[in-house]
Short mmCIF file of C-alpha atoms in Angstrom, two decimals:
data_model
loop_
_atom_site.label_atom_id
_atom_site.label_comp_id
_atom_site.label_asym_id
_atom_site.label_seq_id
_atom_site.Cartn_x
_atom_site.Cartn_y
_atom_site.Cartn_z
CA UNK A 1 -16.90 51.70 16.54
CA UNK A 2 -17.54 52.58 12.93
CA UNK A 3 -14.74 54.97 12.82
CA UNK A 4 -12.10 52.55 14.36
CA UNK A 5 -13.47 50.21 11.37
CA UNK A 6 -12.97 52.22 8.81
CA UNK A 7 -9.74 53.67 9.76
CA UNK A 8 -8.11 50.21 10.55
CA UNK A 9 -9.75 49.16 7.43
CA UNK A 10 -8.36 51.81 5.30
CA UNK A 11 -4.91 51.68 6.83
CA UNK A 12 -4.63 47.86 6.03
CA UNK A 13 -5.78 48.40 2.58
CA UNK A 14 -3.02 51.39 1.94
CA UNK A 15 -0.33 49.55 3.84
CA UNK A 16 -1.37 46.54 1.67
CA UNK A 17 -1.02 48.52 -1.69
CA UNK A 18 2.10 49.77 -0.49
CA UNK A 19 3.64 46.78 -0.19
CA UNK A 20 2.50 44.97 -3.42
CA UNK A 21 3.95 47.72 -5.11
CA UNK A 22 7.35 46.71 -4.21
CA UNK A 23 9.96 44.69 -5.97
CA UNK A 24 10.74 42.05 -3.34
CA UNK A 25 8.99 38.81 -3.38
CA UNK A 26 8.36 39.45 0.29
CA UNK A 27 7.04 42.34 0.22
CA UNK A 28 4.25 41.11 -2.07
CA UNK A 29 3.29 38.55 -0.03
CA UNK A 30 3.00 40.45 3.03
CA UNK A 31 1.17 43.16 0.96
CA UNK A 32 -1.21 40.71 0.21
CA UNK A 33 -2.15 39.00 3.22
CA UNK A 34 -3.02 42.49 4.80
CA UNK A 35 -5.08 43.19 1.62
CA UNK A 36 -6.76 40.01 2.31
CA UNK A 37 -7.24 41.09 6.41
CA UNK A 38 -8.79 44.42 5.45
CA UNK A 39 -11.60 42.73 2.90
CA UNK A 40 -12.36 40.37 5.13
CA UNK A 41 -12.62 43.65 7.90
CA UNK A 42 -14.74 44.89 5.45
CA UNK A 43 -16.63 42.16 4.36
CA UNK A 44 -17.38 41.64 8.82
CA UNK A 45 -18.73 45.19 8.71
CA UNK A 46 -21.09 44.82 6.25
CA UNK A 47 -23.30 42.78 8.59
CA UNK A 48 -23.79 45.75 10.71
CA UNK A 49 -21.74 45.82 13.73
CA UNK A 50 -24.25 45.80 16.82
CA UNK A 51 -22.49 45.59 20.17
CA UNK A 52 -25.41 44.34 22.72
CA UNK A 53 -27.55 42.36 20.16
CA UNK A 54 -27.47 38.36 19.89
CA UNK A 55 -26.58 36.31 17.17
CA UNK A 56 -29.50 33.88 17.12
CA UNK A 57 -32.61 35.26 15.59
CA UNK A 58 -35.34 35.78 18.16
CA UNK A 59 -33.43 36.50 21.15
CA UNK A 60 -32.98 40.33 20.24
CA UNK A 61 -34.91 42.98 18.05
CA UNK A 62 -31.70 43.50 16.03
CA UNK A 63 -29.61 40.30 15.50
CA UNK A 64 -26.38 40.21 14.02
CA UNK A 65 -26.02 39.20 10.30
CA UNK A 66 -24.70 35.62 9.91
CA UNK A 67 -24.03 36.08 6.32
CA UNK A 68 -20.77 38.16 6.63
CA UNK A 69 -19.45 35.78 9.50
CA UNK A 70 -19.78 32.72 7.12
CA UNK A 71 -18.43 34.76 4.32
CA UNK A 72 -15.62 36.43 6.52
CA UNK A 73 -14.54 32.48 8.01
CA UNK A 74 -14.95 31.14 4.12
CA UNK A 75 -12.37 33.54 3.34
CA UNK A 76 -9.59 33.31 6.12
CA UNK A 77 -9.47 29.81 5.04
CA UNK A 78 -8.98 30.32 1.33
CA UNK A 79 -6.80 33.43 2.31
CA UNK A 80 -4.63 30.90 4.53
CA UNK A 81 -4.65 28.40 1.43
CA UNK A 82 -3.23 30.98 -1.24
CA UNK A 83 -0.58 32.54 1.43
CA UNK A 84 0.78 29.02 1.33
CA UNK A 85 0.68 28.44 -1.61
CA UNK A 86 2.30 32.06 -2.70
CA UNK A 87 5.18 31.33 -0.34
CA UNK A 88 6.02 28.36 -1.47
CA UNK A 89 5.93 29.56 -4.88
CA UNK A 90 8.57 32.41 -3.94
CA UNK A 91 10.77 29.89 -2.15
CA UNK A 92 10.70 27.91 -5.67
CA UNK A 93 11.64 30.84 -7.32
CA UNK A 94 14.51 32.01 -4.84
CA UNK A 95 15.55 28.85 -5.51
CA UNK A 96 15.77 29.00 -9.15
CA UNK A 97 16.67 32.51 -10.01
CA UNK A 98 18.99 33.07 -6.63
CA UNK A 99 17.09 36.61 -5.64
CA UNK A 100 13.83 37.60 -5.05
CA UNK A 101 13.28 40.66 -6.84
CA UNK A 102 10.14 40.23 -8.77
CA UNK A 103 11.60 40.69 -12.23
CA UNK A 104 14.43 38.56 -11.57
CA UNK A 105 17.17 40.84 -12.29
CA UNK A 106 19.35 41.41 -9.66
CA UNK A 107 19.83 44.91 -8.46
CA UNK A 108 22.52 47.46 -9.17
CA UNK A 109 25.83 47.55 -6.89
CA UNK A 110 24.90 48.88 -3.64
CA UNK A 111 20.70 48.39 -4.14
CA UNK A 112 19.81 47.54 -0.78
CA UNK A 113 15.99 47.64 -1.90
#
């Protein structure tokens, strides 16, 4: 279970990376929300992921964290927020410039990118 983790975890984080590093508006965004997915990944495993234990304290010897949870719900919601936020905020700019490329510069002849 630890492995699967870690590999989704580091797979979202690269793809993530990959994509803010682009020059497309749309791209960033995207690159961003699956930053945002693996921290909050991250930020669940932290707690220690127990399969057969119960989240209320007393009903097992090992019970699940409830610090992460709160801290992993705390930031899907502020995650959701700025994704909305960011979009509209590219739409603005589409709208004002006429591309998305980050720089606003439209490409060469021919750059599909």
């Amino acid at each position: 279970m630890e492995l699967l983790f870690s590999l989704v975890t580091g797979v979202l984080s690269a793809s993530g990376i990959y994509l803010l590093l682009r020059g497309r508006t749309f791209s960033i965004i995207v690159g961003l929300v699956l930053l945002s997915y693996a921290v909050n990944l991250f930020l669940f495993s932290t707690g220690g992921l127990h399969t057969h234990s119960a989240a209320v304290i007393g009903e097992s010897a090992s019970p699940a964290d409830p610090l992460p949870q709160a801290l992993v719900l705390t930031a899907i919601v502020i995650g959701f927020a700025m994704t909305a936020f960011i979009v509209i905020l590219a739409i603005r700019t589409r709208a004002e410039l006429g591309n998305d490329h980050v720089d606003g510069k439209q490409g060469e002849e021919g750059d599909t990118r």
